[in-house]
Tab-separated table of C-alpha atoms in Angstrom:
chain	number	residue	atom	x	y	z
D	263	UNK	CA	0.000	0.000	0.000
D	264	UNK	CA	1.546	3.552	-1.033
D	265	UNK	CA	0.903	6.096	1.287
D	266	UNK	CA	2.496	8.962	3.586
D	267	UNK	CA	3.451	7.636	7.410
D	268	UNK	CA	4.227	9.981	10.238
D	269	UNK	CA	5.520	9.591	13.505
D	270	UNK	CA	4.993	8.941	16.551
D	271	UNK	CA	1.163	10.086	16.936
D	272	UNK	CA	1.602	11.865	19.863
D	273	UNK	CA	4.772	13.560	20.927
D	274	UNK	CA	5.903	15.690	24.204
D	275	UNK	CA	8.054	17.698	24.424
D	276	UNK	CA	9.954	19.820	27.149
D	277	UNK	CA	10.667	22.983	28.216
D	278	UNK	CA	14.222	23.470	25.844
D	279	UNK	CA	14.306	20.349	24.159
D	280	UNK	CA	14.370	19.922	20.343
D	281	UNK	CA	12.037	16.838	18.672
D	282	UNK	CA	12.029	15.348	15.472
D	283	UNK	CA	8.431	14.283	13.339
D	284	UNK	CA	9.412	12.105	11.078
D	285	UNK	CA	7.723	12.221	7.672
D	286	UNK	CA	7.975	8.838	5.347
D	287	UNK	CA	6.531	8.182	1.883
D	288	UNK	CA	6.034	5.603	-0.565
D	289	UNK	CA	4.355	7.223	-3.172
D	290	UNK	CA	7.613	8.258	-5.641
D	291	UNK	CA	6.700	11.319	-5.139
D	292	UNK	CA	9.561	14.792	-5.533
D	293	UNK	CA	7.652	17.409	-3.671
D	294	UNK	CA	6.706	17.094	0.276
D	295	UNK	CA	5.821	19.582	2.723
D	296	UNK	CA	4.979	20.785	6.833
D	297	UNK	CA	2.066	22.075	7.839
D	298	UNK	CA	0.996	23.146	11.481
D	299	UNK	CA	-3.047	23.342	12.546
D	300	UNK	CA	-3.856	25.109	15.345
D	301	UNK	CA	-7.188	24.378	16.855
D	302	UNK	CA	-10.232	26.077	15.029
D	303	UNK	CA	-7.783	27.110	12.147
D	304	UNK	CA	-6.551	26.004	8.969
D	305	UNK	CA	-3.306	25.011	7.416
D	306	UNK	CA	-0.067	26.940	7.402
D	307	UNK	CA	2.806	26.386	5.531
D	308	UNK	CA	6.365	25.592	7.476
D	309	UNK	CA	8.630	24.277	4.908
D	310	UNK	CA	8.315	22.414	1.613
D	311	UNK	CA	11.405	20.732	-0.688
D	312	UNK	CA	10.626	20.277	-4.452
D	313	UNK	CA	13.444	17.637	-4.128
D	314	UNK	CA	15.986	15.759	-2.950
D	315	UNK	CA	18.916	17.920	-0.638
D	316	UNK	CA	16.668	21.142	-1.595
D	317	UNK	CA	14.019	22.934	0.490
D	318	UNK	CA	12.351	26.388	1.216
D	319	UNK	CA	10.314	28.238	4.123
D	320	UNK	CA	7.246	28.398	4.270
D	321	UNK	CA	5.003	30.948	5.981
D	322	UNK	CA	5.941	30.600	9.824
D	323	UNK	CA	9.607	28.587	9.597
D	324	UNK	CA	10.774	30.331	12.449
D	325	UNK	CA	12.096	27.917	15.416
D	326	UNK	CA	11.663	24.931	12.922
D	327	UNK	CA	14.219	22.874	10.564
D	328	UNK	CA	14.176	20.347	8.114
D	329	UNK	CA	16.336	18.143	5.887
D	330	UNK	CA	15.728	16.122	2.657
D	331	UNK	CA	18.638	13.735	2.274
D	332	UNK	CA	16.038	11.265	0.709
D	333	UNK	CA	13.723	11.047	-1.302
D	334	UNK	CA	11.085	9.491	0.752
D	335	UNK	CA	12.025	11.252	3.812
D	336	UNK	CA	11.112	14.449	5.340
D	337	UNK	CA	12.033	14.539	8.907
D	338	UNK	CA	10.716	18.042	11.074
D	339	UNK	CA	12.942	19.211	13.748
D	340	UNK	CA	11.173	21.920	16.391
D	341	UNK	CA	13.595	23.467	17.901
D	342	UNK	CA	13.508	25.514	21.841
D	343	UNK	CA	13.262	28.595	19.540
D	344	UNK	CA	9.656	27.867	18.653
D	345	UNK	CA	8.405	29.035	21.675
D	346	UNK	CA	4.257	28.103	20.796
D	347	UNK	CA	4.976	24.394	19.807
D	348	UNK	CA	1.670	22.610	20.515
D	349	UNK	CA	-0.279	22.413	17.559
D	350	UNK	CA	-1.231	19.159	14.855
D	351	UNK	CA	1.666	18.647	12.252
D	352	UNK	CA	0.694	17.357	9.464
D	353	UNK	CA	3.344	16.113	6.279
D	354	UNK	CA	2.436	15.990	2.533
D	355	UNK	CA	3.438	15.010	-0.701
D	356	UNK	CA	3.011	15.847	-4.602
D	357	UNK	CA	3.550	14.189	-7.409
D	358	UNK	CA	6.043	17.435	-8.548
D	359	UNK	CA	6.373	20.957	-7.253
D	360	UNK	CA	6.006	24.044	-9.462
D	361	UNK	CA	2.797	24.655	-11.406
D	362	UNK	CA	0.575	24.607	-8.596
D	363	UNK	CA	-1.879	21.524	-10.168
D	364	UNK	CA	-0.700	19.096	-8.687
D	365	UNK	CA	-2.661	17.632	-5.891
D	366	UNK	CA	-1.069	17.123	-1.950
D	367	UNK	CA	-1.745	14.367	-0.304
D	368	UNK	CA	-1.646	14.078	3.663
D	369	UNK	CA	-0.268	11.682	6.244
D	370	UNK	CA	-2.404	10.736	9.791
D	371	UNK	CA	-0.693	13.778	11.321
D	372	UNK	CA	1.266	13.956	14.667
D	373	UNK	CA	-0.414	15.789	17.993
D	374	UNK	CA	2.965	17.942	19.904
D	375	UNK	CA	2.414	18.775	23.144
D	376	UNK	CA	4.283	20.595	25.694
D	377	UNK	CA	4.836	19.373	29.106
K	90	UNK	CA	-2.067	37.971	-2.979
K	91	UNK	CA	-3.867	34.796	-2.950
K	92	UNK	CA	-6.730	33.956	-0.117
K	93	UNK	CA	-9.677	31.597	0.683
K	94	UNK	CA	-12.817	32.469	2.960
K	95	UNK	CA	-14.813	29.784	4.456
K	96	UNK	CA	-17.511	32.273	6.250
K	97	UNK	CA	-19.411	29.457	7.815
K	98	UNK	CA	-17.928	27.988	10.617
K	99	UNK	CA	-19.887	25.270	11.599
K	100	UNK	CA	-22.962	23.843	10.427
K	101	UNK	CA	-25.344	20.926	12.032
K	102	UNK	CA	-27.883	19.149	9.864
K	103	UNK	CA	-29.924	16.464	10.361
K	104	UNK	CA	-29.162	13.134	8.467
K	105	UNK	CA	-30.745	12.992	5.448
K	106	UNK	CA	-30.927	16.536	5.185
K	107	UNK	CA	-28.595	18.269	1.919
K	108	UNK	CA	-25.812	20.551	3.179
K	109	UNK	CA	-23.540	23.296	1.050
K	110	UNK	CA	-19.970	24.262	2.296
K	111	UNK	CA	-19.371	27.585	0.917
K	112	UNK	CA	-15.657	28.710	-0.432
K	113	UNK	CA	-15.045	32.110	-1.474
K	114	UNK	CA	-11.320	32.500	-3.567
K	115	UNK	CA	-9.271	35.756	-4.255
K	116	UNK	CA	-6.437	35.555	-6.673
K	117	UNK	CA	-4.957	37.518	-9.261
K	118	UNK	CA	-3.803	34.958	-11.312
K	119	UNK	CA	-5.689	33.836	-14.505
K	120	UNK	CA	-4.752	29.730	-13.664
K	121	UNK	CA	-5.217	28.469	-10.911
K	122	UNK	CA	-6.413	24.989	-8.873
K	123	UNK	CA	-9.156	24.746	-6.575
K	124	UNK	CA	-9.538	21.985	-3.875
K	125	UNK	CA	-11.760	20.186	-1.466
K	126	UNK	CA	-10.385	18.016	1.296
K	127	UNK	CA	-12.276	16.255	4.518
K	128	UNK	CA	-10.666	16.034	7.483
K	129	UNK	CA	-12.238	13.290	9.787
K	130	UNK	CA	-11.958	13.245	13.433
K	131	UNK	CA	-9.095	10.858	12.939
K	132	UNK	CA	-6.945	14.255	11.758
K	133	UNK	CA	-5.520	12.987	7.966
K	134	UNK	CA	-7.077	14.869	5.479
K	135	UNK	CA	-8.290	13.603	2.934
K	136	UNK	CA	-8.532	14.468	-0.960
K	137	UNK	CA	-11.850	15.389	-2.451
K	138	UNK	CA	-11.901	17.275	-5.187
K	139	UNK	CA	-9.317	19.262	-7.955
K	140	UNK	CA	-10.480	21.868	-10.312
K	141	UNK	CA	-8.480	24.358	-12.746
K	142	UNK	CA	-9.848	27.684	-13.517
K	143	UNK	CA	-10.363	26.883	-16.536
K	144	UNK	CA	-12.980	23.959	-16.416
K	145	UNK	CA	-16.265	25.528	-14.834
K	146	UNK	CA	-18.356	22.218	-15.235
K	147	UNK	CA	-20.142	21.446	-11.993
K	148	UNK	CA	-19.057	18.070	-11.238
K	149	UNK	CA	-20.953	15.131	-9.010
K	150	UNK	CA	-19.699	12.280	-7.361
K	151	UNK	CA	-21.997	10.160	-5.432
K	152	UNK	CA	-23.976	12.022	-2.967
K	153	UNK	CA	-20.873	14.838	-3.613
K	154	UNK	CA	-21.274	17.683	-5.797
K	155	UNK	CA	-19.354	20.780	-6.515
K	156	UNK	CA	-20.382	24.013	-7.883
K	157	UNK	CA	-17.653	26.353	-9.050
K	158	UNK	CA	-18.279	29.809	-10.707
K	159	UNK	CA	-15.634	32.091	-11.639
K	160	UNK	CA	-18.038	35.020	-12.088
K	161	UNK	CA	-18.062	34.983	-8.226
K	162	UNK	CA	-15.055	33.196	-7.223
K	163	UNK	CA	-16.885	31.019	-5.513
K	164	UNK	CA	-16.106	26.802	-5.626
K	165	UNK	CA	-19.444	25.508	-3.541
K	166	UNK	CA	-19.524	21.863	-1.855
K	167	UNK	CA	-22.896	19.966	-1.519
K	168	UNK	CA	-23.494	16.517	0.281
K	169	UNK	CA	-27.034	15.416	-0.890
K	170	UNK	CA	-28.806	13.298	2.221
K	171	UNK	CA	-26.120	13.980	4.490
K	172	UNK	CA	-24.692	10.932	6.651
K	173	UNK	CA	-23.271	10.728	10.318
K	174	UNK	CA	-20.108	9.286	8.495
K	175	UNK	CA	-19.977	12.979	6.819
K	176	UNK	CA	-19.068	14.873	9.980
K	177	UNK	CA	-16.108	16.243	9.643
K	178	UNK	CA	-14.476	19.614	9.052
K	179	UNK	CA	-14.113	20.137	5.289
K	180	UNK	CA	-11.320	22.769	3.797
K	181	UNK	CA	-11.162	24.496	0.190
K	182	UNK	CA	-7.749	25.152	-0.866
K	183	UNK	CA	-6.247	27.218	-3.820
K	184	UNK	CA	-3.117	27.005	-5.442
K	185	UNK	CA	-2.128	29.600	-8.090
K	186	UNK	CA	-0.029	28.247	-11.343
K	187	UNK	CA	2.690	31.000	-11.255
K	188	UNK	CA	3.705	29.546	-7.257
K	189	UNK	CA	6.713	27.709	-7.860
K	190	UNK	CA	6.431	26.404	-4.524
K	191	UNK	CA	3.397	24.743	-4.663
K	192	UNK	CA	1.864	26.514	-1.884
K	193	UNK	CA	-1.227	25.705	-1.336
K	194	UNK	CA	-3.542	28.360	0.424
K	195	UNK	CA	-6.255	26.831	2.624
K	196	UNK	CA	-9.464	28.422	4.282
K	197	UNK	CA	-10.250	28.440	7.336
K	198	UNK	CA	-12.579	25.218	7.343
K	199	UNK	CA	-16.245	23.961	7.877
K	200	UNK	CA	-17.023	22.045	10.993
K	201	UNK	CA	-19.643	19.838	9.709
K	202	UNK	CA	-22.229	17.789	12.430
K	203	UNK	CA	-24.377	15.286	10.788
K	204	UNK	CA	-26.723	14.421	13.793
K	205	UNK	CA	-28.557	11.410	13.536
């Protein structure tokens, strides 16, 4: 079955600690992105990479990080500098960037929460 | 600069009853894509709907239906005889061609109830 897995479900984190999300996906696709959802509120964009060892900021990077050394993998790093960390994260992938037609498609989504 | 209203917030219906998730669109670029996605209480969302600016047919699928006019940037979402499996919260995206980075720009959302 192709599809986008995240990890873990739920994750806590303390006061000055950095955690990693991890992002996996079988789907060959180039593109894959970070989202955060805050309760009542849509989607915003943290970071996105179009492709392998290559990625850009979204709307609200700041106190986040990310790497793309493969393909399939997207791992999310919050860092103590994000100060507001509890939210839903939620990872994506397209087909390709660019163009804006192609379709995202979601993973189950990991709940942060800070102790 | 690109932006998607959702003005309703929540709705409740009945079962049975027909429900339509509104999606107002601002953009000023002559392509772009319109989507639907339902997000469950599970949290994945999940792919409805794509539409380009370009194809204004209303299209139907199942008990689905959407309803997209350009003349008032508007991209409307119907369920016809609503089910409890349909509560969810239900968010219209838009993506304009010219964004090299794919960004997609998502409303606010529709907190659907389908009461039994």
């Amino acid at each position: 079955d192709g599809g986008i897995t995240q990890s873990p479900k739920y994750l806590f984190r303390k006061e000055g600690q950095n955690v990693t999300l991890s992002c996996e996906q079988n789907l060959n696709h180039d593109a894959m992105y970070w989202y955060r959802q805050d309760p009542g509120q849509g989607l915003r964009l943290i970071y996105y990479s179009q492709i392998v060892n290559d990625f850009q900021k979204g709307d609200i990077a700041e106190g986040y990080s990310v790497s793309r050394e493969k393909k399939e993998s997207f791992p999310l790093t919050v860092t103590s500098a994000q100060k507001n960390p509890t939210a839903f994260y939620l990872c994506a992938s397209s087909i390709a960037g660019g163009g804006g037609q192609e379709t995202q498609y979601f993973g189950p989504g990991t709940r942060l929460l800070v102790l | 600069a690109q932006k998607v209203t959702q003005a309703q917030t929540e709705i409740s219906v009945v079962e049975k009853e027909d429900v339509t998730l509104d999606c107002v669109y601002e953009t000023r670029d002559t392509t772009y894509y319109l989507f639907w996605y339902k997000q469950p209480p599970s949290g994945e969302l999940v792919f409805l709907i794509r539409r380009n600016s370009f194809d204004e047919q209303n299209e139907i699928s199942g008990r689905y239906s959407w309803n997209f006019q350009k003349s008032t940037s508007s991209f409307n979402f119907t369920i016809t005889a609503s089910q409890v499996v349909d509560s969810a919260v239900y968010f219209c995206a838009l993506s304009e061609a010219m964004n090299y980075g794919q960004n997609f720009v998502f409303g606010p959302g529709t907190r659907l109830s389908v009461l039994p």
